[in-house]
Coordinates of C-alpha atoms and ligand atoms in Angstrom, one line a residue:
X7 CA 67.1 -70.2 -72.8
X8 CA 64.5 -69.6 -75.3
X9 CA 61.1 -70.7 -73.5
X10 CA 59.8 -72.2 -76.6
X11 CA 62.4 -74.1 -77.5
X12 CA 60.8 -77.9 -76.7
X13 CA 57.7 -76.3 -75.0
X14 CA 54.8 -78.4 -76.1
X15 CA 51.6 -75.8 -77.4
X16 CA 48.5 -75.7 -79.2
X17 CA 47.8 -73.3 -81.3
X18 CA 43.7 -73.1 -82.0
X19 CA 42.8 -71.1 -85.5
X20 CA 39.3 -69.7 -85.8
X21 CA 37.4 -68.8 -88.8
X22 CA 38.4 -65.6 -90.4
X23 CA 40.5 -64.5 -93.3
X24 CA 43.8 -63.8 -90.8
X25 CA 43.7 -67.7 -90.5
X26 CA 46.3 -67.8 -93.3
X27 CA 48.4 -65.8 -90.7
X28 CA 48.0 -68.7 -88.6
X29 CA 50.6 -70.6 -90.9
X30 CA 53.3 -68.5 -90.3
X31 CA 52.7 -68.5 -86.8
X32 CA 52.9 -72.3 -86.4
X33 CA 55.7 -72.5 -88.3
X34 CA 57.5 -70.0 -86.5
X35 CA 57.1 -71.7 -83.8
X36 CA 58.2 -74.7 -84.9
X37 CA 60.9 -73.9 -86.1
X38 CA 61.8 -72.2 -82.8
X39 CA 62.2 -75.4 -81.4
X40 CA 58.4 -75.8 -80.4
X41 CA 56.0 -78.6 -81.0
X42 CA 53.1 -77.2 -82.2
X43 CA 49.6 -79.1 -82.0
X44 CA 47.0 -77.3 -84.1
X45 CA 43.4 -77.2 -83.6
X46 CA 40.9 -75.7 -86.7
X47 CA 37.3 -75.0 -85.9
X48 CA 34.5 -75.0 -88.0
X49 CA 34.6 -71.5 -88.9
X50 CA 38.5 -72.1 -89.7
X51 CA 38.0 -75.0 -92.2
X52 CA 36.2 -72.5 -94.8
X53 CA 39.3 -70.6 -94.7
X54 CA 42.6 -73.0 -94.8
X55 CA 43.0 -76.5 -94.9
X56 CA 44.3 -78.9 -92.8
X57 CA 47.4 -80.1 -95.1
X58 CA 49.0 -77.1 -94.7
X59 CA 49.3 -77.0 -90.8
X60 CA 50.1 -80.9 -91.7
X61 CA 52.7 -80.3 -94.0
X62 CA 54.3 -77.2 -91.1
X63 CA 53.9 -79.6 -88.2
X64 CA 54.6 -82.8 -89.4
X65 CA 51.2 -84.0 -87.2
X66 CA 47.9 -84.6 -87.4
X67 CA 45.3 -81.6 -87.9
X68 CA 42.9 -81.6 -84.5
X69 CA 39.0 -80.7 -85.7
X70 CA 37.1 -82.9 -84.1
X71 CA 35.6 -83.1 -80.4
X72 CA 34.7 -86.9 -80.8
X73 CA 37.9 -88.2 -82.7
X74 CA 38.6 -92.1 -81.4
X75 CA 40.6 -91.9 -78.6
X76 CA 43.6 -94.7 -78.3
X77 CA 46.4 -95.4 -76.0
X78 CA 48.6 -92.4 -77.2
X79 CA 46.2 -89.4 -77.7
X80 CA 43.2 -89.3 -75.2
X81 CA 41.6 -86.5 -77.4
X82 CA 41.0 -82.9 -76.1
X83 CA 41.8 -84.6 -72.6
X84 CA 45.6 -84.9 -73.4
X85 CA 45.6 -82.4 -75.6
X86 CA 44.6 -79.8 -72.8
X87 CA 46.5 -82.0 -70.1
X88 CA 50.5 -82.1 -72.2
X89 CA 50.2 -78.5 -73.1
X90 CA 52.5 -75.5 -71.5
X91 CA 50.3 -72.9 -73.9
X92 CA 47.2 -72.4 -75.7
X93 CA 47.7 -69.8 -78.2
X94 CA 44.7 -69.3 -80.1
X95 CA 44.9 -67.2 -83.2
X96 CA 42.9 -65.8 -85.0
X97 CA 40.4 -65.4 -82.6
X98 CA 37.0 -64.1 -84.2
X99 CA 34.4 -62.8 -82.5
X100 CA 32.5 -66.1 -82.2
X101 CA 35.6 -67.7 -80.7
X102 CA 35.8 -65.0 -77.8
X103 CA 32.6 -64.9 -76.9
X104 CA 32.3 -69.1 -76.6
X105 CA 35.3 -69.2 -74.8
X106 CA 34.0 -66.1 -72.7
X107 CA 30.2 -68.3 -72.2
X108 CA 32.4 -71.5 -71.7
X109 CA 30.8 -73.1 -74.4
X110 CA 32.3 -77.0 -74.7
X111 CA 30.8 -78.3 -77.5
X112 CA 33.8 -78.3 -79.8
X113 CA 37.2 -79.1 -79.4
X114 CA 39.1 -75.8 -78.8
X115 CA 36.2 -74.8 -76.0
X116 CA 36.8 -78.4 -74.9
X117 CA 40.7 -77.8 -74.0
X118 CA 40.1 -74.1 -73.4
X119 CA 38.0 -75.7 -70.4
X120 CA 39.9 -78.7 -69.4
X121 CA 43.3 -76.6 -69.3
X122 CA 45.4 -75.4 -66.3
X123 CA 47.8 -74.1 -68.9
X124 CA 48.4 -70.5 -69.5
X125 CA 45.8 -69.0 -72.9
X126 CA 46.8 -66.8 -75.3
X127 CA 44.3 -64.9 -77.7
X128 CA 44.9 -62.7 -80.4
X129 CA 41.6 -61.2 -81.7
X130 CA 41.1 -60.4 -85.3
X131 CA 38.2 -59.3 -86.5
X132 CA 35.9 -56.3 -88.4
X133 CA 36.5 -53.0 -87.0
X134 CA 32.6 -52.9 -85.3
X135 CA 32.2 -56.4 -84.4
X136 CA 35.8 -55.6 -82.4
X137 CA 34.3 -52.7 -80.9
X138 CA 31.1 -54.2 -80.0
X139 CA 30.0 -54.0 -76.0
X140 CA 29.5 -58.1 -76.5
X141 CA 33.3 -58.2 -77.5
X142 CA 34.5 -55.9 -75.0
X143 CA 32.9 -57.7 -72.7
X144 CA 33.7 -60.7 -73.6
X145 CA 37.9 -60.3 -73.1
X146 CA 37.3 -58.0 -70.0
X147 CA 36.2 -61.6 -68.8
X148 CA 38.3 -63.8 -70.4
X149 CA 41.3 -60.8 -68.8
X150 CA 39.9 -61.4 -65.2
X151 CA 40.6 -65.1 -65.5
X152 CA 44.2 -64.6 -66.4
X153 CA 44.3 -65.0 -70.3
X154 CA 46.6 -62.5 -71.9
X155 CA 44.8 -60.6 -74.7
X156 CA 47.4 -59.5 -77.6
X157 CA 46.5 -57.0 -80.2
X158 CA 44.7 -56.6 -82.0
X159 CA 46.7 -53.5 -83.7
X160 CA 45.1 -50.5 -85.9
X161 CA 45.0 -50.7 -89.8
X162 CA 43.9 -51.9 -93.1
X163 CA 41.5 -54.4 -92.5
X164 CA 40.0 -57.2 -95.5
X165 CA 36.7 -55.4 -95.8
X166 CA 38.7 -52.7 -97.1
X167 CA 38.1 -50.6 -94.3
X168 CA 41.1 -49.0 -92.2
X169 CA 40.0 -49.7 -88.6
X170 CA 40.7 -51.9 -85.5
X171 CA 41.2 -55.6 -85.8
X172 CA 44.0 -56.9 -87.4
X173 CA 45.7 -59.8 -86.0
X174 CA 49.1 -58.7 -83.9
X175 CA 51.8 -59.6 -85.9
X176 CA 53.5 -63.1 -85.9
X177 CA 56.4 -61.8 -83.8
X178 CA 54.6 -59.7 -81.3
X179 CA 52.6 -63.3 -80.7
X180 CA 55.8 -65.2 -80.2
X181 CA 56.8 -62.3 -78.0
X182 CA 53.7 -62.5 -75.7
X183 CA 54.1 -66.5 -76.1
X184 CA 57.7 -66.0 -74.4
X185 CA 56.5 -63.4 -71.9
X186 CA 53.7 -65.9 -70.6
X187 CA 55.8 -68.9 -70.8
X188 CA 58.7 -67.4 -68.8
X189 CA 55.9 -66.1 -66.0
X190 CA 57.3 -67.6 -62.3
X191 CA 60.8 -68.5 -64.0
X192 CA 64.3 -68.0 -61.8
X193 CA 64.1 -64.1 -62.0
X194 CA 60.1 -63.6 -61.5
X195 CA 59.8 -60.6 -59.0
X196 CA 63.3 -59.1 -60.0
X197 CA 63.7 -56.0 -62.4
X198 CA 65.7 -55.1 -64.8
X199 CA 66.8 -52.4 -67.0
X200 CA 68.9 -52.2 -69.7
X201 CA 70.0 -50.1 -71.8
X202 CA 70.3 -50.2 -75.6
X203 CA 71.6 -48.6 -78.9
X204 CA 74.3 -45.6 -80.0
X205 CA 73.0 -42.7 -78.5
X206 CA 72.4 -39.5 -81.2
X207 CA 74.1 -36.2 -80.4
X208 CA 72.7 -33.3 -82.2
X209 CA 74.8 -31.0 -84.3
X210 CA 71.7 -29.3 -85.8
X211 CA 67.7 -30.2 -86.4
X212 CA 68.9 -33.0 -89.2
X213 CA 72.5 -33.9 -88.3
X214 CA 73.7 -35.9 -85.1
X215 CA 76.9 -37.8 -84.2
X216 CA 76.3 -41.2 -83.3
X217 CA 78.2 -44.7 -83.7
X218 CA 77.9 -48.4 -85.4
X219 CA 75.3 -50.0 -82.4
X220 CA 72.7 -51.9 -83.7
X221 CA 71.1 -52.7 -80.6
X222 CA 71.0 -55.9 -80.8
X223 CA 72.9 -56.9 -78.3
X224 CA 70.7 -54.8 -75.7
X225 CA 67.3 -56.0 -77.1
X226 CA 68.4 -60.1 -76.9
X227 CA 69.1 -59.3 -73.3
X228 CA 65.9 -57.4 -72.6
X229 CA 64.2 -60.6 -74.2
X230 CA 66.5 -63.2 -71.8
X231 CA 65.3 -61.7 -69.1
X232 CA 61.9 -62.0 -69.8
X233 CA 62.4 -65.1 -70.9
X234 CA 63.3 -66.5 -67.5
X235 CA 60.3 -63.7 -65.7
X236 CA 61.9 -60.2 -65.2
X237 CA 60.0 -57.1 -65.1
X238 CA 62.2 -55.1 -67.8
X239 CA 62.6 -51.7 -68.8
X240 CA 64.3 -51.3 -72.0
X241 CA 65.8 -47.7 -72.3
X242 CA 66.6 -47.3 -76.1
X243 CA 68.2 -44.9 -78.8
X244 CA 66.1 -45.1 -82.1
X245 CA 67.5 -48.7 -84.0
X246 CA 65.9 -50.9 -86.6
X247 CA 64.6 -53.7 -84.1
X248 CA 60.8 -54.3 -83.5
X249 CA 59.9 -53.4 -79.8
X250 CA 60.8 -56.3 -77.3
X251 CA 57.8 -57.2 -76.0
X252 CA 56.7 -57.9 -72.7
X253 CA 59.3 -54.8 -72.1
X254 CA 58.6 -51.0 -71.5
X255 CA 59.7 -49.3 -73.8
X256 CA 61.6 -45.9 -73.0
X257 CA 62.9 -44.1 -76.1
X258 CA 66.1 -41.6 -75.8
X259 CA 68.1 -40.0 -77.9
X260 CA 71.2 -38.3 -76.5
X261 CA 73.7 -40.0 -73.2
X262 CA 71.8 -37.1 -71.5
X263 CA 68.6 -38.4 -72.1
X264 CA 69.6 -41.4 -71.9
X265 CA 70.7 -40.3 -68.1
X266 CA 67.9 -39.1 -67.1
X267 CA 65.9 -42.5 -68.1
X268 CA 68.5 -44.4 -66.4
X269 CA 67.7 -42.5 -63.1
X270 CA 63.9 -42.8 -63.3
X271 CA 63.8 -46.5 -63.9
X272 CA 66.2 -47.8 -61.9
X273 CA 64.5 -45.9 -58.5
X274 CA 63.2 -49.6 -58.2
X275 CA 65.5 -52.1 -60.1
X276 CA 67.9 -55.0 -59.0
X277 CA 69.8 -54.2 -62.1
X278 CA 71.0 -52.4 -64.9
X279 CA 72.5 -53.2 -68.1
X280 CA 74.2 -50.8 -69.7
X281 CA 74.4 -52.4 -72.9
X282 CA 73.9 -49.4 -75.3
X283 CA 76.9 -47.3 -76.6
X284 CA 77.1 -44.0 -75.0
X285 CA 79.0 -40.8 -76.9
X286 CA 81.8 -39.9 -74.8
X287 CA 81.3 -36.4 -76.4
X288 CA 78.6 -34.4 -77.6
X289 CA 78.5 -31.0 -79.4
X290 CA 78.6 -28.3 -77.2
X291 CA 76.1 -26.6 -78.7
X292 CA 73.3 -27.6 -81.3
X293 CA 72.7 -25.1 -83.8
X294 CA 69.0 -24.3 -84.1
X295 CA 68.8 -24.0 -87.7
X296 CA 70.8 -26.2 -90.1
X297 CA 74.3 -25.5 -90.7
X298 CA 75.3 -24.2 -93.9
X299 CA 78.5 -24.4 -96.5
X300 CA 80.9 -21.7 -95.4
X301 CA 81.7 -20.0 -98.4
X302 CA 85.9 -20.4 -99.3
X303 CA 86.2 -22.7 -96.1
X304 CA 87.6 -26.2 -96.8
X305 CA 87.5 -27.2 -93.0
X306 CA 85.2 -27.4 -90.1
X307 CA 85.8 -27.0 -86.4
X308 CA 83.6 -28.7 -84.2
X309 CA 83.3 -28.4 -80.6
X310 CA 82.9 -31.4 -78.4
X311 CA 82.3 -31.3 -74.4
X312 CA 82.5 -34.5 -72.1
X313 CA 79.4 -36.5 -71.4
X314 CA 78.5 -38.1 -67.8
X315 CA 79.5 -41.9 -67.5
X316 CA 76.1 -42.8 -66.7
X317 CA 77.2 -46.2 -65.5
X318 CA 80.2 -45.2 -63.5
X319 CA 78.0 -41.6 -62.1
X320 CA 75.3 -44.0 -60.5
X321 CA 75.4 -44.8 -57.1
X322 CA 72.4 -46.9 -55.7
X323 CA 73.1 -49.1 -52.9
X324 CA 72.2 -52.7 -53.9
X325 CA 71.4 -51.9 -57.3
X326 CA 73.5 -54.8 -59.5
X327 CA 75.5 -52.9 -61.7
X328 CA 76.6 -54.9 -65.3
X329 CA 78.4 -53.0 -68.3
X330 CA 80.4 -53.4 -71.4
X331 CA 83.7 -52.9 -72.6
X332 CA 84.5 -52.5 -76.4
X333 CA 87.9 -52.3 -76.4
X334 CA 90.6 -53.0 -79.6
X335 CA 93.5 -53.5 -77.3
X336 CA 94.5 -55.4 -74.0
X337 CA 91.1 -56.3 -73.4
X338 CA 91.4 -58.2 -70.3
X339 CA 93.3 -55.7 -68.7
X340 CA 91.5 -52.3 -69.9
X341 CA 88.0 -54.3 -69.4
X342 CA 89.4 -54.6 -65.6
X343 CA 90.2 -51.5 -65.2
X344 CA 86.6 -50.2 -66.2
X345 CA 85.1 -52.9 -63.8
X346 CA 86.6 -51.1 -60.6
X347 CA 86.5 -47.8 -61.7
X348 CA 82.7 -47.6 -62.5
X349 CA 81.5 -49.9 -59.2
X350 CA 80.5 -52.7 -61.7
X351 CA 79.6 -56.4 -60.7
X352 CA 80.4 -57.7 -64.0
X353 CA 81.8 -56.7 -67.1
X354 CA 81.2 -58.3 -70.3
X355 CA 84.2 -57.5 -72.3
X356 CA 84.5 -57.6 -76.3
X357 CA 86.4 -57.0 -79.1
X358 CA 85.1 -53.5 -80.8
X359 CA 86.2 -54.2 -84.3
X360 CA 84.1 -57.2 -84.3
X361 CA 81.3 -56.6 -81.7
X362 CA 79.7 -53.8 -82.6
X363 CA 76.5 -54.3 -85.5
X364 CA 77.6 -58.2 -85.5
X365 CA 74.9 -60.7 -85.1
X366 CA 77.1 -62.7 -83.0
X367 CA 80.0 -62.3 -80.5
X368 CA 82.7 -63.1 -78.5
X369 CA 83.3 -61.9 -75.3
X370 CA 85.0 -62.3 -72.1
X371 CA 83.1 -62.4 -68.7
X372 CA 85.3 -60.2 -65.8
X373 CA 84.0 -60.1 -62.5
X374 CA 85.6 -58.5 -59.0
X375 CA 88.1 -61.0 -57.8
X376 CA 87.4 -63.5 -60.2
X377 CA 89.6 -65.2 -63.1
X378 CA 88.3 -64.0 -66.8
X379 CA 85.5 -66.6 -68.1
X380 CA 86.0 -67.0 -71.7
X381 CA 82.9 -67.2 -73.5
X382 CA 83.2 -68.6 -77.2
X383 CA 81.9 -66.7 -80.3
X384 CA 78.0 -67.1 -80.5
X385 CA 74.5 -65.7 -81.4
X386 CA 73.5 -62.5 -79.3
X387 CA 70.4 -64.4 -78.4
X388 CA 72.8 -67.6 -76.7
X389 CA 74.8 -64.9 -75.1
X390 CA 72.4 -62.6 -73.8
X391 CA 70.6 -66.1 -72.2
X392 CA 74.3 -66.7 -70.5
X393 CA 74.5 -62.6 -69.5
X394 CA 71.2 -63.4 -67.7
X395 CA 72.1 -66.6 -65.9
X396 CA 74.9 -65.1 -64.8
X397 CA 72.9 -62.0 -63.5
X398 CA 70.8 -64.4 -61.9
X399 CA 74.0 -65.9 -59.8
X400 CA 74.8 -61.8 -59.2
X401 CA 71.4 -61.4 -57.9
X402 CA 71.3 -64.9 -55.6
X403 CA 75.0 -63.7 -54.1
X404 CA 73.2 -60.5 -53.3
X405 CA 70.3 -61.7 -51.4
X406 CA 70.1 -60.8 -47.6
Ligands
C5P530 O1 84.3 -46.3 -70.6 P1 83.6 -47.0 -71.6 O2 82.8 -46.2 -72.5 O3 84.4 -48.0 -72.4 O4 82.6 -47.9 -70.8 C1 81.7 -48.7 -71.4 C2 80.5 -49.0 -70.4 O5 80.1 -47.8 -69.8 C3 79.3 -49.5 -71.2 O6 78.5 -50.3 -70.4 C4 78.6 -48.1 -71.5 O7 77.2 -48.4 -71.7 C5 78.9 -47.3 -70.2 N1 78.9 -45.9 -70.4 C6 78.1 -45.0 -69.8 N2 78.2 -43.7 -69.9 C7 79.1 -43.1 -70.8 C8 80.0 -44.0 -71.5 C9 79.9 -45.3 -71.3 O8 77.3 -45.5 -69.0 N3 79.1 -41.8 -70.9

């Protein structure tokens, strides 16, 4: 399940005008289930004020190194000691090089020091002062003692300026958060690739044939199994979804390309997910230039020629095999059929009328001399958490 859901984490802001960002962040996360402690420096009080991480919390605002200690809260002792995260975002400058020096004399380098959790830090900053040797510097260390470094990403920046040094944005944060939180969880060591998407068949330069997948199915298992430690490859046609990440990223367009990726990045894998809808047909040829309005013709002929079954064409000997079946009639029975005939340890079998572009679904779990496991209608991202706990019983049957 989602790692942040009842995962205890601090989230330090810096000063720095992405501190606003900071809010959306926190309540993000707390509204993913997480219960955020927040920390403001100095530099960060000239920028927000503590009611409004107050008022998103529903705690007290951290700021102070020396605040009374009492039975419950042993100041930056327990606040380091009861976290599973330190995110710290914004980080400025200043902030990255006092973590870098170790610098303890206020509360975030305090817990920065005193914790054995995982530390997250998303740099924001002016386009030079990012680019500075200090700076560099500065995360090259904080890097070599394990703290993940996300963003900062390219574009307009306050000064004006278009440069380096925005903060990542608030879901690419909550990606990396999930990525580090998962780290060492049931499927650490094991890799995964799924597939993703309709896949585009080109009739000409602008015109393609293609079908209703959204994706989304594809991408909330990509983002399971991180969640629980996978390496994954997500293999994907172009959809509306922001990059999973903590994923690589392979972008394809046709089944054939889509092939081809399949092959390269499952040389190494334990599994593959083919979640993504594949054209059983493609046009046998794709005009080079765009086709044009016969003149008097009411009708147009196209011509269609079989594409590989990617899933049922790969043969790698312990490689865990999972599809899908989108089927409008005799599920059970069709989704069986598919199961045998393409080598598969599981099939996860839907209805298509419903299943395809949904946010949630229904499906029906088949596996080789098993009885159907009915799952009941849910979110993708509950699902694709029960596809990947099942894959992780696949994997444990499979292990020498
Ligand atoms: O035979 P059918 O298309 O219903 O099978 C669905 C499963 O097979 C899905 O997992 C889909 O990703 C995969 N598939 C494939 N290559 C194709 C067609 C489907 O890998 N050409």
């Amino acid at each position: 399940m989602n790692p942040l859901a009842s995962a205890s984490i601090v989230v330090a802001v810096s000063g720095g005008i992405a501190a606003y960002k900071a809010a959306d962040l926190v309540s993000s996360l707390t509204q993913a289930g997480a219960r955020v402690e927040v920390i403001l420096t100095r530099g960060a009080r000239e920028f927000i004020r503590p009611l409004t991480f107050q008022a998103l919390t529903h705690r007290p605002v951290h700021e102070d190194l020396f605040e009374p200690w009492t039975e419950a809260s042993l100041g930056h002792v327990s606040l380091a000691r009861d976290t599973a995260l330190l995110i710290v975002a914004p980080a400025s400058a200043n902030t990255i090089a006092r973590l870098a020096l170790g610098m303890a004399d206020d509360l975030l380098g305090a817990v920065a020091l005193a914790t054995g959790a995982p530390i997250l830090v998303a740099p924001a900053m002016e386009h030079h002062m990012f680019h500075h040797p200090a700076t560099r510097g500065h995360l090259t260390t904080l890097r070599g003692w394990g703290v993940t470094v996300i963003g900062p990403t390219s574009g307009r920046l306050a000064s004006g300026e278009t440069g380096d040094g925005r903060l990542a944005g608030v879901p690419e944060i909550i990606g990396a958060a999930r990525q580090v939180l998962g780290r060492g969880g049931p499927l650490a060591g094991r890799r995964i690739v799924v597939t993703a998407g309709g896949t585009r068949e080109p009739l000409d330069p602008v015109r393609y044939l293609t079908n209703g997948s959204s994706g989304l199915m594809g991408y909330a298992i990509a983002r399971a199994a991180i969640d629980v430690g996978a390496t994954v490859s997500l293999i994907s046609t172009p959809v509306v979804l922001p990059a999973v990440v903590g994923a690589e990223m392979v972008h394809v367009g046709t089944a054939l390309e889509m092939a081809t990726a399949v092959d390269e990045q499952t040389a190494r894998a334990d599994v593959l997910v083919m979640a993504a809808a594949v054209a059983d047909f493609r046009p046998a040829t794709a005009a080079a230039h765009k086709v044009k309005k016969q003149g008097g013709t009411a009708t147009m002929t196209l011509d269609l020629v079989l594409n590989p079954d990617i899933l049922a064409g790969l043969d790698r000997p312990g490689l865990i095999k999972v599809g899908f079946a989108a089927e409008t009639d005799d599920l059970v029975a069709n989704a069986r059929a598919k199961l045998d005939a393409k080598g598969l340890a599981m099939i996860v079998a839907n209805d298509a009328r419903d299943a395809i572009g949904s946010p949630d679904n229904e499906v029906v779990l088949l596996t080789p001399g098993a009885e159907p496991e009915y799952v009941p209608r849910m979110d993708k991202d509950d699902l694709a958490a029960i596809l990947i706990a099942r894959v992780g019983t696949l994997l444990a049957g499979n292990r020498p």
